[in-house]
Coordinates of C-alpha atoms in Angstrom, one line a residue:
M788 CA 38.4 -11.0 -13.7
A789 CA 35.5 -12.8 -15.3
K790 CA 35.2 -14.9 -12.2
I791 CA 34.9 -11.8 -10.0
S792 CA 32.3 -10.3 -12.3
K793 CA 30.3 -13.5 -12.2
E794 CA 30.4 -13.5 -8.4
M795 CA 29.3 -9.9 -8.3
E796 CA 26.5 -10.7 -10.7
N797 CA 25.3 -13.6 -8.4
A798 CA 25.6 -11.3 -5.3
N799 CA 23.4 -8.7 -7.0
A800 CA 20.9 -11.4 -8.0
N801 CA 20.7 -12.8 -4.4
A802 CA 20.2 -9.2 -3.1
N803 CA 16.7 -9.1 -4.7
A804 CA 13.6 -10.6 -3.1
I805 CA 11.5 -9.8 -6.2
E806 CA 12.7 -9.7 -9.8
I807 CA 10.1 -8.9 -12.5
S808 CA 11.1 -8.7 -16.2
D809 CA 8.8 -7.6 -19.0
V810 CA 5.7 -9.3 -17.4
R811 CA 2.5 -9.3 -19.4
K812 CA -1.0 -10.6 -18.6
Y813 CA -3.9 -10.1 -21.1
F814 CA -7.5 -11.0 -20.7
D815 CA -10.2 -11.6 -23.4
T816 CA -13.2 -9.5 -22.5
V817 CA -16.4 -8.0 -24.0
E818 CA -17.9 -4.6 -24.1
H819 CA -21.7 -4.1 -24.4
S820 CA -23.0 -1.5 -26.9
S821 CA -25.2 1.3 -25.7
G822 CA -28.2 2.9 -27.4
G823 CA -31.2 0.8 -26.5
F824 CA -32.2 -2.8 -25.7
F825 CA -31.2 -4.5 -29.0
Q826 CA -28.0 -2.5 -29.3
S827 CA -27.0 -3.7 -25.7
L828 CA -27.2 -7.3 -26.9
R829 CA -24.3 -6.6 -29.3
R830 CA -21.0 -7.3 -27.7
K831 CA -17.6 -6.1 -28.9
K832 CA -14.7 -8.4 -28.0
F833 CA -11.4 -6.9 -27.1
I834 CA -8.2 -7.7 -25.2
K835 CA -7.6 -6.0 -21.8
K836 CA -3.9 -5.5 -21.1
A837 CA -4.0 -5.8 -17.4
V838 CA -0.2 -5.9 -17.0
D839 CA 1.7 -4.8 -20.1
G840 CA 5.5 -5.2 -20.0
V841 CA 6.2 -4.4 -16.3
S842 CA 9.7 -4.7 -14.9
F843 CA 11.2 -3.9 -11.5
N844 CA 13.2 -5.3 -8.6
V845 CA 12.7 -5.2 -4.9
R846 CA 15.8 -5.6 -2.8
K847 CA 15.8 -7.8 0.2
G848 CA 15.2 -6.1 3.5
T849 CA 13.4 -3.1 2.0
I850 CA 9.8 -1.8 1.8
M851 CA 8.4 -1.0 -1.6
A852 CA 5.0 0.7 -2.2
L853 CA 3.2 -0.4 -5.4
L854 CA 0.8 2.4 -6.3
G855 CA -1.8 3.0 -9.0
K856 CA -5.4 3.9 -9.6
N857 CA -8.1 1.2 -9.3
G858 CA -8.0 -0.9 -12.4
S859 CA -4.3 -0.1 -13.1
G860 CA -3.2 -3.7 -12.8
K861 CA -1.9 -3.9 -9.2
S862 CA -4.1 -6.8 -8.1
T863 CA -3.3 -8.8 -11.2
L864 CA 0.4 -8.2 -10.7
I865 CA 0.2 -9.3 -7.0
K866 CA -1.7 -12.4 -8.0
M867 CA 1.1 -13.4 -10.3
L868 CA 3.7 -12.6 -7.7
V869 CA 2.2 -15.0 -5.2
G870 CA 1.5 -17.8 -7.7
I871 CA -2.3 -17.4 -8.0
M872 CA -2.0 -16.5 -11.7
N873 CA 0.6 -17.4 -14.4
P874 CA 1.9 -14.5 -16.6
D875 CA 1.4 -14.8 -20.3
S876 CA 5.0 -13.8 -20.9
G877 CA 8.0 -12.4 -19.1
N878 CA 9.8 -13.7 -16.0
I879 CA 9.1 -13.4 -12.3
K880 CA 11.5 -14.6 -9.6
I881 CA 10.5 -14.5 -6.0
L882 CA 13.4 -15.3 -3.7
G883 CA 15.0 -17.0 -6.6
M884 CA 11.9 -19.2 -7.4
D885 CA 9.2 -19.2 -10.0
P886 CA 6.0 -18.3 -8.1
W887 CA 3.8 -20.4 -10.4
K888 CA 6.0 -23.5 -10.7
D889 CA 7.3 -23.4 -7.1
R890 CA 4.3 -22.0 -5.3
I891 CA 4.2 -24.8 -2.7
Q892 CA 7.8 -24.3 -1.7
L893 CA 7.4 -20.6 -1.9
S894 CA 4.3 -20.5 0.4
R895 CA 6.7 -21.2 3.3
K896 CA 8.8 -18.1 2.4
V897 CA 6.0 -15.6 1.6
G898 CA 3.2 -14.1 3.7
V899 CA 0.2 -12.4 2.0
V900 CA -2.7 -10.2 3.3
L901 CA -5.1 -9.4 0.4
G902 CA -6.9 -6.3 1.7
A903 CA -9.9 -7.0 3.9
H904 CA -10.4 -10.5 2.4
P905 CA -10.7 -12.9 5.3
V906 CA -8.0 -15.5 5.9
L907 CA -9.2 -16.7 9.3
Y908 CA -12.1 -19.0 10.2
T909 CA -14.7 -16.5 11.5
D910 CA -16.4 -19.0 13.8
L911 CA -13.2 -19.7 15.7
P912 CA -11.3 -17.5 18.1
A913 CA -8.2 -15.9 16.5
I914 CA -5.9 -18.0 18.8
D915 CA -7.4 -21.2 17.4
N916 CA -6.6 -20.0 13.9
F917 CA -3.1 -19.2 14.9
E918 CA -2.7 -22.7 16.4
Y919 CA -3.9 -24.2 13.1
I920 CA -1.3 -22.1 11.2
R921 CA 1.3 -23.4 13.7
Q922 CA 0.5 -27.0 12.8
V923 CA 0.4 -26.3 9.0
Y924 CA 3.9 -24.7 9.1
R925 CA 5.1 -27.1 11.8
I926 CA 6.4 -24.3 14.0
P927 CA 7.8 -25.7 17.3
K928 CA 5.6 -24.8 20.3
A929 CA 8.3 -22.8 22.1
E930 CA 9.1 -20.8 19.0
F931 CA 5.4 -20.3 18.2
K932 CA 4.8 -18.9 21.7
R933 CA 7.8 -16.5 21.4
R934 CA 6.6 -15.3 18.0
L935 CA 2.9 -15.0 19.1
D936 CA 3.9 -13.1 22.3
Y937 CA 6.0 -10.7 20.2
L938 CA 3.2 -10.0 17.6
V939 CA 0.4 -9.8 20.2
G940 CA 2.4 -7.3 22.2
M941 CA 3.3 -5.3 19.1
L942 CA -0.3 -5.2 17.8
E943 CA -2.0 -4.9 21.2
L944 CA -4.1 -8.1 20.7
K945 CA -3.9 -9.5 24.2
D946 CA -7.6 -8.8 24.9
V947 CA -8.7 -9.8 21.4
Y948 CA -7.3 -13.1 20.2
N949 CA -9.5 -15.3 22.5
R950 CA -12.7 -13.9 20.9
Q951 CA -14.4 -15.3 17.8
V952 CA -13.1 -13.6 14.6
R953 CA -16.6 -12.6 13.6
E954 CA -17.0 -10.5 16.7
L955 CA -13.9 -8.4 16.0
S956 CA -13.8 -4.9 14.5
L957 CA -12.3 -4.3 11.1
G958 CA -9.0 -3.1 12.7
E959 CA -8.8 -6.1 15.0
K960 CA -9.4 -8.5 12.0
M961 CA -6.7 -6.8 9.9
K962 CA -4.2 -7.1 12.8
C963 CA -5.1 -10.8 13.2
N964 CA -4.8 -11.3 9.5
F965 CA -1.4 -9.7 9.7
V966 CA -0.4 -12.1 12.5
A967 CA -1.6 -15.1 10.5
A968 CA 0.5 -14.0 7.5
V969 CA 3.8 -13.6 9.4
L970 CA 3.6 -16.3 12.1
H971 CA 5.8 -18.5 10.0
M972 CA 8.3 -15.6 9.7
P973 CA 8.3 -15.4 5.9
E974 CA 11.2 -13.6 4.1
L975 CA 8.8 -11.6 1.9
I976 CA 5.4 -10.2 3.0
V977 CA 2.9 -8.8 0.5
L978 CA 0.3 -6.5 2.0
D979 CA -2.6 -5.3 -0.2
E980 CA -4.1 -2.1 1.4
P981 CA -3.4 -3.3 5.0
T982 CA -4.6 -0.1 6.7
I983 CA -7.6 0.9 4.5
G984 CA -10.8 1.5 6.6
V985 CA -9.2 0.6 10.0
D986 CA -9.2 2.8 13.0
L987 CA -6.2 5.0 13.8
P988 CA -4.8 3.0 16.7
S989 CA -4.9 -0.2 14.6
M990 CA -3.3 1.7 11.7
L991 CA -0.4 2.8 13.9
N992 CA 0.0 -0.7 15.3
L993 CA 0.3 -2.2 11.8
R994 CA 2.8 0.4 10.7
A995 CA 4.9 -0.2 13.8
A996 CA 4.8 -3.9 13.2
V997 CA 5.9 -3.6 9.6
L998 CA 8.8 -1.3 10.5
D999 CA 9.9 -3.5 13.3
L1000 CA 9.9 -6.7 11.2
Q1001 CA 11.8 -4.9 8.5
K1002 CA 14.4 -3.2 10.7
N1003 CA 15.0 -5.9 13.3
Y1004 CA 14.3 -9.1 11.4
G1005 CA 15.3 -8.0 7.8
R1006 CA 11.9 -8.9 6.3
T1007 CA 11.0 -7.5 2.9
F1008 CA 7.6 -5.9 2.2
L1009 CA 5.7 -5.1 -0.9
I1010 CA 2.7 -2.9 0.0
T1011 CA -0.2 -1.5 -2.1
T1012 CA -2.0 1.4 -0.5
H1013 CA -4.2 4.4 -1.2
I1014 CA -3.1 6.1 2.0
L1015 CA -0.2 8.5 1.4
E1016 CA 0.9 8.4 5.0
D1017 CA 1.7 4.7 4.6
V1018 CA 4.0 5.6 1.8
R1019 CA 5.6 8.4 3.7
I1020 CA 6.2 6.4 6.9
L1021 CA 6.9 2.9 5.5
A1022 CA 8.2 2.9 1.9
E1023 CA 11.7 3.5 0.7
N1024 CA 11.0 3.0 -2.9
V1025 CA 7.8 3.4 -5.0
V1026 CA 6.6 1.8 -8.2
I1027 CA 3.5 3.3 -10.0
I1028 CA 1.6 1.5 -12.7
D1029 CA -1.1 2.9 -14.9
R1030 CA -3.2 1.0 -17.4
G1031 CA -0.9 -2.0 -16.9
K1032 CA 2.3 -0.1 -17.6
K1033 CA 5.0 1.0 -15.2
V1034 CA 5.2 4.8 -15.2
F1035 CA 7.5 5.4 -12.2
D1036 CA 10.2 3.4 -10.3
D1037 CA 12.3 5.4 -7.9
T1038 CA 12.6 6.6 -4.3
K1039 CA 9.7 8.3 -2.5
E1040 CA 11.8 11.5 -2.3
K1041 CA 12.0 11.6 -6.1
L1042 CA 8.2 11.1 -6.3
S1043 CA 7.8 14.0 -3.8
K1044 CA 9.8 16.3 -6.1
L1045 CA 7.8 15.3 -9.1
Y1046 CA 4.3 16.2 -7.7
G1047 CA 5.5 19.0 -5.4
D1048 CA 6.0 19.0 -1.7
Y1049 CA 2.7 20.5 -0.4
K1050 CA 0.1 20.2 2.3
Y1051 CA -3.4 21.4 2.8
A1052 CA -4.3 24.1 5.3
E1053 CA -7.9 24.0 6.5
I1054 CA -8.8 27.4 8.0
Y1055 CA -11.9 28.3 9.9
Y1056 CA -12.5 32.0 10.3
Q1057 CA -15.1 34.4 11.8
D1058 CA -18.4 34.9 9.9
G1059 CA -18.4 37.9 7.7
K1060 CA -14.6 38.5 8.1
R1061 CA -13.3 38.0 4.6
L1062 CA -9.6 37.4 4.3
N1063 CA -7.5 37.4 1.2
F1064 CA -6.2 33.8 1.3
S1065 CA -5.2 33.5 -2.4
K1066 CA -1.9 35.3 -1.7
Y1067 CA -0.9 32.5 0.8
G1068 CA -1.6 29.5 -1.5
K1069 CA -4.0 27.9 -4.0
V1070 CA -7.6 28.0 -2.9
V1071 CA -9.0 24.5 -3.6
E1072 CA -12.2 24.8 -1.6
R1073 CA -14.2 27.6 -0.1
K1074 CA -17.4 27.7 2.0
E1075 CA -18.8 30.2 4.5
S1076 CA -16.3 30.7 7.2
Y1077 CA -14.0 27.9 5.8
V1078 CA -11.2 27.7 3.2
K1079 CA -8.9 25.0 2.1
L1080 CA -5.5 26.1 0.8
E1081 CA -2.9 24.1 -1.0
V1082 CA 0.4 25.4 0.4
N1083 CA 4.0 24.4 -0.3
S1084 CA 5.4 22.6 2.8
S1085 CA 8.2 25.2 3.2
Q1086 CA 5.6 27.9 3.2
I1087 CA 3.9 26.4 6.2
R1088 CA 6.8 27.4 8.4
N1089 CA 7.2 30.8 6.8
K1090 CA 6.7 33.8 9.2
R1091 CA 4.2 35.3 6.7
F1092 CA 2.0 32.2 6.8
T1093 CA 2.2 31.7 10.6
K1094 CA 1.2 35.3 11.0
L1095 CA -2.0 34.5 9.0
L1096 CA -2.8 31.6 11.3
A1097 CA -2.3 33.9 14.3
D1098 CA -4.7 36.5 12.9
P1099 CA -7.5 37.0 15.5
R1100 CA -10.1 36.5 12.8
V1101 CA -8.9 32.9 12.4
E1102 CA -10.8 30.7 14.9
D1103 CA -9.1 27.4 14.1
F1104 CA -6.9 25.7 11.5
N1105 CA -5.7 22.2 10.6
I1106 CA -2.7 21.2 8.5
V1107 CA -3.3 17.9 6.7
E1108 CA -1.3 15.7 4.3
P1109 CA -2.7 15.3 0.8
E1110 CA -4.5 12.1 0.0
I1111 CA -2.8 9.6 -2.4
Q1112 CA -5.6 10.4 -4.9
D1113 CA -4.5 14.0 -5.0
V1114 CA -0.8 13.0 -5.4
M1115 CA -1.6 10.6 -8.2
K1116 CA -3.8 13.2 -9.9
K1117 CA -0.9 15.6 -9.9
F1118 CA 1.5 12.9 -11.0
Y1119 CA -0.7 11.9 -14.0
T1120 CA -1.2 15.5 -14.9
R1121 CA 2.5 16.0 -15.1
M1122 CA 3.0 12.8 -17.0
K1123 CA 0.5 13.9 -19.7
K1124 CA 2.4 17.2 -20.4

């Protein structure tokens, strides 16, 4: 019986691509005093708890979203996950390895895109960068061509990769960065805000590539993002950290229930035709001939609400998803209660 339990324990351990246990990272920093020139010369030393006892697991073959406000500790945590920083205490296992001690071996099993930070040589065409990566990872030419054809087709880069990287748009650069990160077909791929600032077609291409690699090739993804639609479409599970501490670790469905399943209705109506919108939802913004309502998702399909949208005084309307900032604000408000 003990043997079976041990086997089950090993199976569970092998099922996780990322295992983080009570990880901490503190920094010594200073704060300047206010109140005049001489006061500003006085500096108060304090310890910033960038990551403060965070624990969570990411199962192999899944997509997890790591969320949090700017300064919450996400970037520090990611740097420890990929071996750029060493934690002060706690344990991190990436694919069964220590990312700090085994970072050379791990580099062949992990792909990383850190936001808009360039990973390609800008004076070279993207294809030359990809060839360089092929030689670094010793990818056989036939396999390299097969992978490149697959990624170029998925991301619509056929008319792009022969141009110098410096000439590419932000969306094109992000897609090329993504190709560079996954050409060696890593088991784990870490994406730090992969769709921020990119055009809609590029955003859709990147999402499609992530989903295809996860579903058809079993790749694991850890994604940080400020775009709620990324979470809705891609993520299965969500971890939220705030001021270095984990405050949520569950499915996106559970997160949705916590902050409320709602959408925004932007309604444009005829000048001088005042309508009583407050009975249909919470008015969050109002200008002349325009109102923005916060409406429960189920209410959007309600006959009463559709009748409002069909009112002849309503000239146009738009139903939009809330931004991640709005979701996080509601989440933090609930957390403080």
